[in-house]
Amino acid sequence: MDDRITTIVNDSLDAIAGAGDIAGLDAIRVATLGRKGSITLLMKGLGTLDPQARRQAGQALNAAKDDLQSAIDRRRGELERQRLDALLEAERIDVTLPERPAPGGTVHPVSQATDEIIAILADMGFTVAEGPDIEDDWFNFGALNMPEEHPARQEHDTFYLLPAAGGARPVLRTHTSPVQIRHMLDNPPPIRIIAPGRTYRSDSDLTHTPMFHQVEGLVIDRDIHMGHLKGCLRQFVEAFFGVDDVPMRFRPSYFPFTSPSMEVDIGCSFSGNRLTIGEGEGWMEVLGSGMVHPRVLANGGVDPEAWQGFAFGLGIDRLAMLKYAIPDLRGFFDADLRWLRHYGFRPLDVPTLYGGLTP
Amino acid sequence: MKLTLAWLKRHLETSASLDEIVATLNRIGLEVEGVEDRSRDLAPFTAARVISAEPHPNAERLQVCLVETADTEIQVVCGAPNARAGMMGVFAPSGSHIPGTGLDLKNTVIRGVESRGMLCSERELGLSDEHEGIIELPDETPVGASFAAVAGLDDPVIDISVTPDRGDCFSVRGIARDLAAAGVGELLPLDSTPWPGTHDSPIAIELDFAPGVQDACPAFLGRHFRGLVNGPSPEWMRRKLEAVGLRPISALVDITNWLTLDIGRPAHIYDARKVSGPIGARLAQPGESFEALNGKAYETDGEMTVIFDSSGVLGLGGVIGGAGTGADDTTTEGFLEIALFDPLRTAATGRKLNLVSDARQRFERGIDNAFAAGGMEIATRLILDICGGEASHVVTAGSVPVARQVLNVRPSRIRSLGGIDIPTSRASAILGDLGFAVSEAGEDAWSVTAPSWRHDMECEPDVIEEILRIHGFDEIPMATLPRSGGIPRDALSAGQRRLRRARRILAGRGLDEAVTYSFIASDRARLFGGGNDGLELVNPISSDMSAMRPSLIPGLLEAAARNQARGLRDPGLFEIGPVYHGIQDQKTAVAGLRTGRTGPRHWSGGDRDVDAFDAKADAVAALDAAGVPTGRLEATADAEAWFHPGRSGVLRLGPKALASFGDVHPEILRSLDVAGPAVAFELHLEALPRPRSRSPARPDLNLSRFQPVRRDFAFLVDLDVPASRVLRAIAGTARSLIQDVDVFDRYTGSGIADGKVSLAVAVTFQPEEASLTDSEIESLSGRIVEAVRKRTGGTLRAQ
């Protein structure tokens, strides 16, 4: 009996090891452990043996059954893995093929720079105000201490629209400063606002476009002085450009709506087509500013004896040009896809102070 | 305002370098636009003698010259016909940069003869277009002398951008005065003591103004000269005038130009023999005309001040003189006009006639009225010095107004406005140096009288500014804005925030943000419902930019056309910006445009032509970003005329139209040169529901314990039945149970009757209380089929 078992087991183990596929393995299982399998038949024959021999043979048969079953299971696992390996090998792809294109739009540098400016100034307590592009003469000039025939008006190269019958002559705002007046009329001091937006001057050459962008700033309080103005602008410029030692020049200047007035230049160099901030002998004017003129305060309904403060207007396009080394202003408004994709920003690069202003 | 360094030094005794002067000018508010120092460009070029000039052995028109320079003798090949032995020329050594050609000179061999430098023409040195021959210097010029110095080109020209308030700095004198106050040297005195006249002026003057308008020309001074010789002006004057861009004409004319630039005192000289009768000033009659110095004829209106004699109008007071009465080379008798003209009237006259002149620039900013007599004396000395002759007694009409600006100034304002402590003694000294008179008027009170040349002192801060700018803005210490209340509030309003979200959502959907001009061509504005309502510019920069845009779509289409013309594929753009529907009706719009294919061709396929549903998806995404409950949007097929009438729609919330989308009308594409397909959307922020300030707390989340069940239906409906009606009919059958209804297939053609369409719809039921039984689902399905039949006439398609 033992010899027969041993023979069956050895033969079967050889067959299992040699099984080439699941079907062959199943056939071996049926031939040994199946209902009419050789081991099963021997098990059935146990009843004819005496108890002593029956127990011995039973143990041997059970051991043989376990050995075969586990050999079959092991071999099944191997065969299944081989089959899967072959299948996966057949499914092989060329991973060097290009991936599917993902939509990749961009945010315009003017929008990005505006958001950067807002992020910085918001931290200093400024909120964002707005005003219309089409202004009347009073808000754009008169209220800002620029009466008719004021020589400063010549520098504004104003676009005009036709007046309505009996109405004031509408203009395209030449600066964002009219928002100062509108805001003061609607909001009592203290005031701390910025007003970004489009501005227009009838001027077109290498460095001027008939439309450009400014941010107006206005701070009105009891004790605001020029030291605050300088400090605010210095902190702003350092944060915007992300460098501590931007060369800045505070030049006395003239605006009818501020006194004292000053312009601010940022040191830069032009080398070929390349604009680099903070080096070289060149200066780019980026903003005008000053202490709000008492007459302008009064025109905004604010008592100049009780309140004072500063205003500034900075060129968004120019700041973007300086920061991102964009050499030509005209490209800003041409919407050339190559330009937009080269100078534009990824949509999720939202400038914040905690996560960085600059991608 | 241009001036030269040497000219400045006629008024300012200083040892400061050019760089120091320029830095100081910028520091005190006289912005230097540029410094042209031609001696720098011309440094390599020196005087040289031509020792010999022999014909070139191999070239008929060339000569081989031996040239004596400071250190050696050098052979050059020269093509100039005037090159000859013995002459003095201008030598450029090898290695020098030639300004006229922009090239660096190299040793070379010309037709077999070595040339080691060049004799220069004026064109080569960038001085003029003269290229007929080489420059000839006077024989006595020492060999090796700097050409710039010999030619008087070594005087640096400083170009200052004078701000409109500083009329006094439209003169070399005024600039020198500011520099002296800033500590860069001493202001030199001017000799304006009265010159004793030798005779009475044969020409009288008169002012003929009605009461009330006498301020148009409050004073008019005149002086007659005889025995004049009007040749060229002296070289020192000519060179300076030329350096600042003025063409020398004759001594008398040059002197008046000199006075304008030198001391800011415009003057005019007449040839006394061309004038008939007294000269005077009056307001013009409307329609009078005259020919001006610049050769153009001008017609006046009744608001302009004119100079007249008995023959009529001679010129415009304070703006320009007449052609017929000016001094010329033959003038021996002259009449000098020194007058005061009202700034506003002068500005208005110049603006109306589009006439800019040196005189107008100064009068409209305000000149030094008190210096009329002084200017007359300085002019007299110049004329007598240069042209000889005799001067008459001065004749005067009117009187010089003496009003000066007087301001009450609190010295404490230096600190409270300027943020810096400056000793009052220092502040007072600065004002004194600038010509102000300061007197104590009590505790913290000064009475400050502005000098007669300053008209820009309107208020106390203007005086504080003078102190601060001379002391130096750089000296003001930086201060940090006080923070009130800790963490700042939100800087953006809810409306501003939703625009920003829309921007970044659209960019995330693959569109590139464009910023296009707010004005477009009028005819294109009309195509988009604009071009009227007074929204045309009176003075557009070009006809392409003549009307305020009524929509963002034309600008985006134009941008797409430009990109297509450059061979750039499938531009997809968006813009967020203003559109204009009336003078006081500006709206903020959001618009996008897709053209061509949805993406580049790809080996896996998947790209297709863009269609109206891409634009619809963009619009819905933008609305979603703006906080609109997009689930409640409904689409109607009535978009504006610039869309394809059958492939466009309007997204509505209730009756309110929020956005339009669809194919752009092919006629529009054709007229804007855009290759289709092109789809667009546009929405107006103002039409959107106002963003509500909501609690950040979300509503309760109800998660059903029971599985959702999905059932598909296919309905046959008439082609003109909108899918939305089918979807609404289904959704309405059991609102609490039906979670989602989606169209997953739409089919017409084989097997479907003409005029019908098969809509396959997936319905998701979400039970809340208990799992749905088969019979409940059967019952729901039956209600759905019945509802669709009742509302749309659709029938369940036989399987």
mmCIF file with all atom_site columns, N, CA and C in Angstrom, chain B residues 447-485:
data_model
loop_
_atom_site.group_PDB
_atom_site.id
_atom_site.type_symbol
_atom_site.label_atom_id
_atom_site.label_alt_id
_atom_site.label_comp_id
_atom_site.label_asym_id
_atom_site.label_entity_id
_atom_site.label_seq_id
_atom_site.pdbx_PDB_ins_code
_atom_site.Cartn_x
_atom_site.Cartn_y
_atom_site.Cartn_z
_atom_site.occupancy
_atom_site.B_iso_or_equiv
_atom_site.pdbx_formal_charge
_atom_site.auth_seq_id
_atom_site.auth_comp_id
_atom_site.auth_asym_id
_atom_site.auth_atom_id
_atom_site.pdbx_PDB_model_num
ATOM 1   N N  . SER B 1 447 ? 4.756  135.051 7.804   1.00 0.00 ? 447 SER B N  1
ATOM 2   C CA . SER B 1 447 ? 4.137  135.601 6.612   1.00 0.00 ? 447 SER B CA 1
ATOM 3   C C  . SER B 1 447 ? 5.185  135.505 5.510   1.00 0.00 ? 447 SER B C  1
ATOM 4   N N  . VAL B 1 448 ? 4.874  134.757 4.479   1.00 0.00 ? 448 VAL B N  1
ATOM 5   C CA . VAL B 1 448 ? 5.849  134.482 3.425   1.00 0.00 ? 448 VAL B CA 1
ATOM 6   C C  . VAL B 1 448 ? 5.386  135.133 2.136   1.00 0.00 ? 448 VAL B C  1
ATOM 7   N N  . THR B 1 449 ? 6.243  135.974 1.564   1.00 0.00 ? 449 THR B N  1
ATOM 8   C CA . THR B 1 449 ? 5.918  136.618 0.291   1.00 0.00 ? 449 THR B CA 1
ATOM 9   C C  . THR B 1 449 ? 6.727  135.953 -0.816  1.00 0.00 ? 449 THR B C  1
ATOM 10  N N  . ALA B 1 450 ? 6.032  135.459 -1.797  1.00 0.00 ? 450 ALA B N  1
ATOM 11  C CA . ALA B 1 450 ? 6.709  134.759 -2.889  1.00 0.00 ? 450 ALA B CA 1
ATOM 12  C C  . ALA B 1 450 ? 7.395  135.770 -3.792  1.00 0.00 ? 450 ALA B C  1
ATOM 13  N N  . PRO B 1 451 ? 8.504  135.394 -4.402  1.00 0.00 ? 451 PRO B N  1
ATOM 14  C CA . PRO B 1 451 ? 9.147  136.306 -5.341  1.00 0.00 ? 451 PRO B CA 1
ATOM 15  C C  . PRO B 1 451 ? 8.279  136.509 -6.579  1.00 0.00 ? 451 PRO B C  1
ATOM 16  N N  . SER B 1 452 ? 8.554  137.593 -7.294  1.00 0.00 ? 452 SER B N  1
ATOM 17  C CA . SER B 1 452 ? 7.677  137.953 -8.411  1.00 0.00 ? 452 SER B CA 1
ATOM 18  C C  . SER B 1 452 ? 7.702  136.916 -9.530  1.00 0.00 ? 452 SER B C  1
ATOM 19  N N  . TRP B 1 453 ? 8.745  136.077 -9.562  1.00 0.00 ? 453 TRP B N  1
ATOM 20  C CA . TRP B 1 453 ? 8.817  135.080 -10.638 1.00 0.00 ? 453 TRP B CA 1
ATOM 21  C C  . TRP B 1 453 ? 8.131  133.768 -10.280 1.00 0.00 ? 453 TRP B C  1
ATOM 22  N N  . ARG B 1 454 ? 7.613  133.681 -9.068  1.00 0.00 ? 454 ARG B N  1
ATOM 23  C CA . ARG B 1 454 ? 6.936  132.441 -8.680  1.00 0.00 ? 454 ARG B CA 1
ATOM 24  C C  . ARG B 1 454 ? 5.436  132.675 -8.625  1.00 0.00 ? 454 ARG B C  1
ATOM 25  N N  . HIS B 1 455 ? 4.709  131.861 -9.384  1.00 0.00 ? 455 HIS B N  1
ATOM 26  C CA . HIS B 1 455 ? 3.245  131.968 -9.405  1.00 0.00 ? 455 HIS B CA 1
ATOM 27  C C  . HIS B 1 455 ? 2.590  130.696 -8.893  1.00 0.00 ? 455 HIS B C  1
ATOM 28  N N  . ASP B 1 456 ? 3.391  129.820 -8.324  1.00 0.00 ? 456 ASP B N  1
ATOM 29  C CA . ASP B 1 456 ? 2.881  128.491 -7.999  1.00 0.00 ? 456 ASP B CA 1
ATOM 30  C C  . ASP B 1 456 ? 2.673  128.303 -6.507  1.00 0.00 ? 456 ASP B C  1
ATOM 31  N N  . MET B 1 457 ? 2.615  129.401 -5.765  1.00 0.00 ? 457 MET B N  1
ATOM 32  C CA . MET B 1 457 ? 2.420  129.280 -4.317  1.00 0.00 ? 457 MET B CA 1
ATOM 33  C C  . MET B 1 457 ? 0.949  129.497 -3.997  1.00 0.00 ? 457 MET B C  1
ATOM 34  N N  . GLU B 1 458 ? 0.182  128.391 -4.035  1.00 0.00 ? 458 GLU B N  1
ATOM 35  C CA . GLU B 1 458 ? -1.252 128.509 -3.821  1.00 0.00 ? 458 GLU B CA 1
ATOM 36  C C  . GLU B 1 458 ? -1.624 128.323 -2.363  1.00 0.00 ? 458 GLU B C  1
ATOM 37  N N  . CYS B 1 459 ? -0.830 127.591 -1.652  1.00 0.00 ? 459 CYS B N  1
ATOM 38  C CA . CYS B 1 459 ? -1.247 127.232 -0.299  1.00 0.00 ? 459 CYS B CA 1
ATOM 39  C C  . CYS B 1 459 ? -0.007 126.922 0.536   1.00 0.00 ? 459 CYS B C  1
ATOM 40  N N  . GLU B 1 460 ? -0.227 126.804 1.811   1.00 0.00 ? 460 GLU B N  1
ATOM 41  C CA . GLU B 1 460 ? 0.866  126.563 2.751   1.00 0.00 ? 460 GLU B CA 1
ATOM 42  C C  . GLU B 1 460 ? 1.759  125.374 2.357   1.00 0.00 ? 460 GLU B C  1
ATOM 43  N N  . PRO B 1 461 ? 1.152  124.252 1.952   1.00 0.00 ? 461 PRO B N  1
ATOM 44  C CA . PRO B 1 461 ? 2.022  123.121 1.602   1.00 0.00 ? 461 PRO B CA 1
ATOM 45  C C  . PRO B 1 461 ? 2.987  123.427 0.450   1.00 0.00 ? 461 PRO B C  1
ATOM 46  N N  . ASP B 1 462 ? 2.602  124.357 -0.436  1.00 0.00 ? 462 ASP B N  1
ATOM 47  C CA . ASP B 1 462 ? 3.508  124.698 -1.535  1.00 0.00 ? 462 ASP B CA 1
ATOM 48  C C  . ASP B 1 462 ? 4.807  125.299 -0.995  1.00 0.00 ? 462 ASP B C  1
ATOM 49  N N  . VAL B 1 463 ? 4.687  126.108 0.058   1.00 0.00 ? 463 VAL B N  1
ATOM 50  C CA . VAL B 1 463 ? 5.875  126.719 0.654   1.00 0.00 ? 463 VAL B CA 1
ATOM 51  C C  . VAL B 1 463 ? 6.683  125.662 1.413   1.00 0.00 ? 463 VAL B C  1
ATOM 52  N N  . ILE B 1 464 ? 5.961  124.795 2.116   1.00 0.00 ? 464 ILE B N  1
ATOM 53  C CA . ILE B 1 464 ? 6.649  123.689 2.823   1.00 0.00 ? 464 ILE B CA 1
ATOM 54  C C  . ILE B 1 464 ? 7.430  122.856 1.810   1.00 0.00 ? 464 ILE B C  1
ATOM 55  N N  . GLU B 1 465 ? 6.830  122.625 0.641   1.00 0.00 ? 465 GLU B N  1
ATOM 56  C CA . GLU B 1 465 ? 7.491  121.829 -0.392  1.00 0.00 ? 465 GLU B CA 1
ATOM 57  C C  . GLU B 1 465 ? 8.816  122.465 -0.822  1.00 0.00 ? 465 GLU B C  1
ATOM 58  N N  . GLU B 1 466 ? 8.817  123.809 -0.925  1.00 0.00 ? 466 GLU B N  1
ATOM 59  C CA . GLU B 1 466 ? 10.058 124.493 -1.320  1.00 0.00 ? 466 GLU B CA 1
ATOM 60  C C  . GLU B 1 466 ? 11.174 124.194 -0.313  1.00 0.00 ? 466 GLU B C  1
ATOM 61  N N  . ILE B 1 467 ? 10.818 124.275 0.949   1.00 0.00 ? 467 ILE B N  1
ATOM 62  C CA . ILE B 1 467 ? 11.814 124.015 2.005   1.00 0.00 ? 467 ILE B CA 1
ATOM 63  C C  . ILE B 1 467 ? 12.304 122.568 1.912   1.00 0.00 ? 467 ILE B C  1
ATOM 64  N N  . LEU B 1 468 ? 11.340 121.656 1.753   1.00 0.00 ? 468 LEU B N  1
ATOM 65  C CA . LEU B 1 468 ? 11.691 120.229 1.755   1.00 0.00 ? 468 LEU B CA 1
ATOM 66  C C  . LEU B 1 468 ? 12.515 119.852 0.533   1.00 0.00 ? 468 LEU B C  1
ATOM 67  N N  . ARG B 1 469 ? 12.178 120.423 -0.612  1.00 0.00 ? 469 ARG B N  1
ATOM 68  C CA . ARG B 1 469 ? 12.867 119.954 -1.821  1.00 0.00 ? 469 ARG B CA 1
ATOM 69  C C  . ARG B 1 469 ? 14.302 120.459 -1.852  1.00 0.00 ? 469 ARG B C  1
ATOM 70  N N  . ILE B 1 470 ? 14.526 121.661 -1.339  1.00 0.00 ? 470 ILE B N  1
ATOM 71  C CA . ILE B 1 470 ? 15.905 122.149 -1.324  1.00 0.00 ? 470 ILE B CA 1
ATOM 72  C C  . ILE B 1 470 ? 16.689 121.445 -0.213  1.00 0.00 ? 470 ILE B C  1
ATOM 73  N N  . HIS B 1 471 ? 16.038 121.227 0.910   1.00 0.00 ? 471 HIS B N  1
ATOM 74  C CA . HIS B 1 471 ? 16.692 120.477 1.988   1.00 0.00 ? 471 HIS B CA 1
ATOM 75  C C  . HIS B 1 471 ? 16.958 119.047 1.537   1.00 0.00 ? 471 HIS B C  1
ATOM 76  N N  . GLY B 1 472 ? 16.064 118.510 0.749   1.00 0.00 ? 472 GLY B N  1
ATOM 77  C CA . GLY B 1 472 ? 16.259 117.176 0.187   1.00 0.00 ? 472 GLY B CA 1
ATOM 78  C C  . GLY B 1 472 ? 15.203 116.200 0.642   1.00 0.00 ? 472 GLY B C  1
ATOM 79  N N  . PHE B 1 473 ? 14.415 115.692 -0.301  1.00 0.00 ? 473 PHE B N  1
ATOM 80  C CA . PHE B 1 473 ? 13.438 114.644 0.035   1.00 0.00 ? 473 PHE B CA 1
ATOM 81  C C  . PHE B 1 473 ? 14.156 113.411 0.588   1.00 0.00 ? 473 PHE B C  1
ATOM 82  N N  . ASP B 1 474 ? 15.402 113.213 0.128   1.00 0.00 ? 474 ASP B N  1
ATOM 83  C CA . ASP B 1 474 ? 16.145 112.042 0.603   1.00 0.00 ? 474 ASP B CA 1
ATOM 84  C C  . ASP B 1 474 ? 16.335 112.073 2.119   1.00 0.00 ? 474 ASP B C  1
ATOM 85  N N  . GLU B 1 475 ? 16.329 113.288 2.694   1.00 0.00 ? 475 GLU B N  1
ATOM 86  C CA . GLU B 1 475 ? 16.577 113.420 4.125   1.00 0.00 ? 475 GLU B CA 1
ATOM 87  C C  . GLU B 1 475 ? 15.373 113.017 4.969   1.00 0.00 ? 475 GLU B C  1
ATOM 88  N N  . ILE B 1 476 ? 14.205 112.946 4.335   1.00 0.00 ? 476 ILE B N  1
ATOM 89  C CA . ILE B 1 476 ? 12.997 112.625 5.116   1.00 0.00 ? 476 ILE B CA 1
ATOM 90  C C  . ILE B 1 476 ? 13.062 111.168 5.542   1.00 0.00 ? 476 ILE B C  1
ATOM 91  N N  . PRO B 1 477 ? 13.017 110.890 6.846   1.00 0.00 ? 477 PRO B N  1
ATOM 92  C CA . PRO B 1 477 ? 13.111 109.482 7.270   1.00 0.00 ? 477 PRO B CA 1
ATOM 93  C C  . PRO B 1 477 ? 11.840 108.714 6.924   1.00 0.00 ? 477 PRO B C  1
ATOM 94  N N  . MET B 1 478 ? 12.059 107.443 6.576   1.00 0.00 ? 478 MET B N  1
ATOM 95  C CA . MET B 1 478 ? 10.921 106.578 6.264   1.00 0.00 ? 478 MET B CA 1
ATOM 96  C C  . MET B 1 478 ? 10.122 106.309 7.532   1.00 0.00 ? 478 MET B C  1
ATOM 97  N N  . ALA B 1 479 ? 8.815  106.260 7.395   1.00 0.00 ? 479 ALA B N  1
ATOM 98  C CA . ALA B 1 479 ? 7.963  105.873 8.516   1.00 0.00 ? 479 ALA B CA 1
ATOM 99  C C  . ALA B 1 479 ? 7.014  104.790 8.008   1.00 0.00 ? 479 ALA B C  1
ATOM 100 N N  . THR B 1 480 ? 6.588  103.940 8.917   1.00 0.00 ? 480 THR B N  1
ATOM 101 C CA . THR B 1 480 ? 5.650  102.879 8.538   1.00 0.00 ? 480 THR B CA 1
ATOM 102 C C  . THR B 1 480 ? 4.236  103.347 8.809   1.00 0.00 ? 480 THR B C  1
ATOM 103 N N  . LEU B 1 481 ? 3.340  103.095 7.856   1.00 0.00 ? 481 LEU B N  1
ATOM 104 C CA . LEU B 1 481 ? 1.946  103.474 8.054   1.00 0.00 ? 481 LEU B CA 1
ATOM 105 C C  . LEU B 1 481 ? 1.426  102.801 9.320   1.00 0.00 ? 481 LEU B C  1
ATOM 106 N N  . PRO B 1 482 ? 0.758  103.567 10.164  1.00 0.00 ? 482 PRO B N  1
ATOM 107 C CA . PRO B 1 482 ? 0.216  102.935 11.370  1.00 0.00 ? 482 PRO B CA 1
ATOM 108 C C  . PRO B 1 482 ? -0.846 101.901 10.998  1.00 0.00 ? 482 PRO B C  1
ATOM 109 N N  . ARG B 1 483 ? -0.796 100.777 11.692  1.00 0.00 ? 483 ARG B N  1
ATOM 110 C CA . ARG B 1 483 ? -1.798 99.733  11.482  1.00 0.00 ? 483 ARG B CA 1
ATOM 111 C C  . ARG B 1 483 ? -2.915 99.972  12.460  1.00 0.00 ? 483 ARG B C  1
ATOM 112 N N  . SER B 1 484 ? -4.113 100.019 11.968  1.00 0.00 ? 484 SER B N  1
ATOM 113 C CA . SER B 1 484 ? -5.210 100.181 12.912  1.00 0.00 ? 484 SER B CA 1
ATOM 114 C C  . SER B 1 484 ? -5.999 98.889  12.963  1.00 0.00 ? 484 SER B C  1
ATOM 115 N N  . GLY B 1 485 ? -6.182 98.389  14.169  1.00 0.00 ? 485 GLY B N  1
ATOM 116 C CA . GLY B 1 485 ? -7.073 97.249  14.339  1.00 0.00 ? 485 GLY B CA 1
ATOM 117 C C  . GLY B 1 485 ? -6.496 95.908  13.964  1.00 0.00 ? 485 GLY B C  1
#
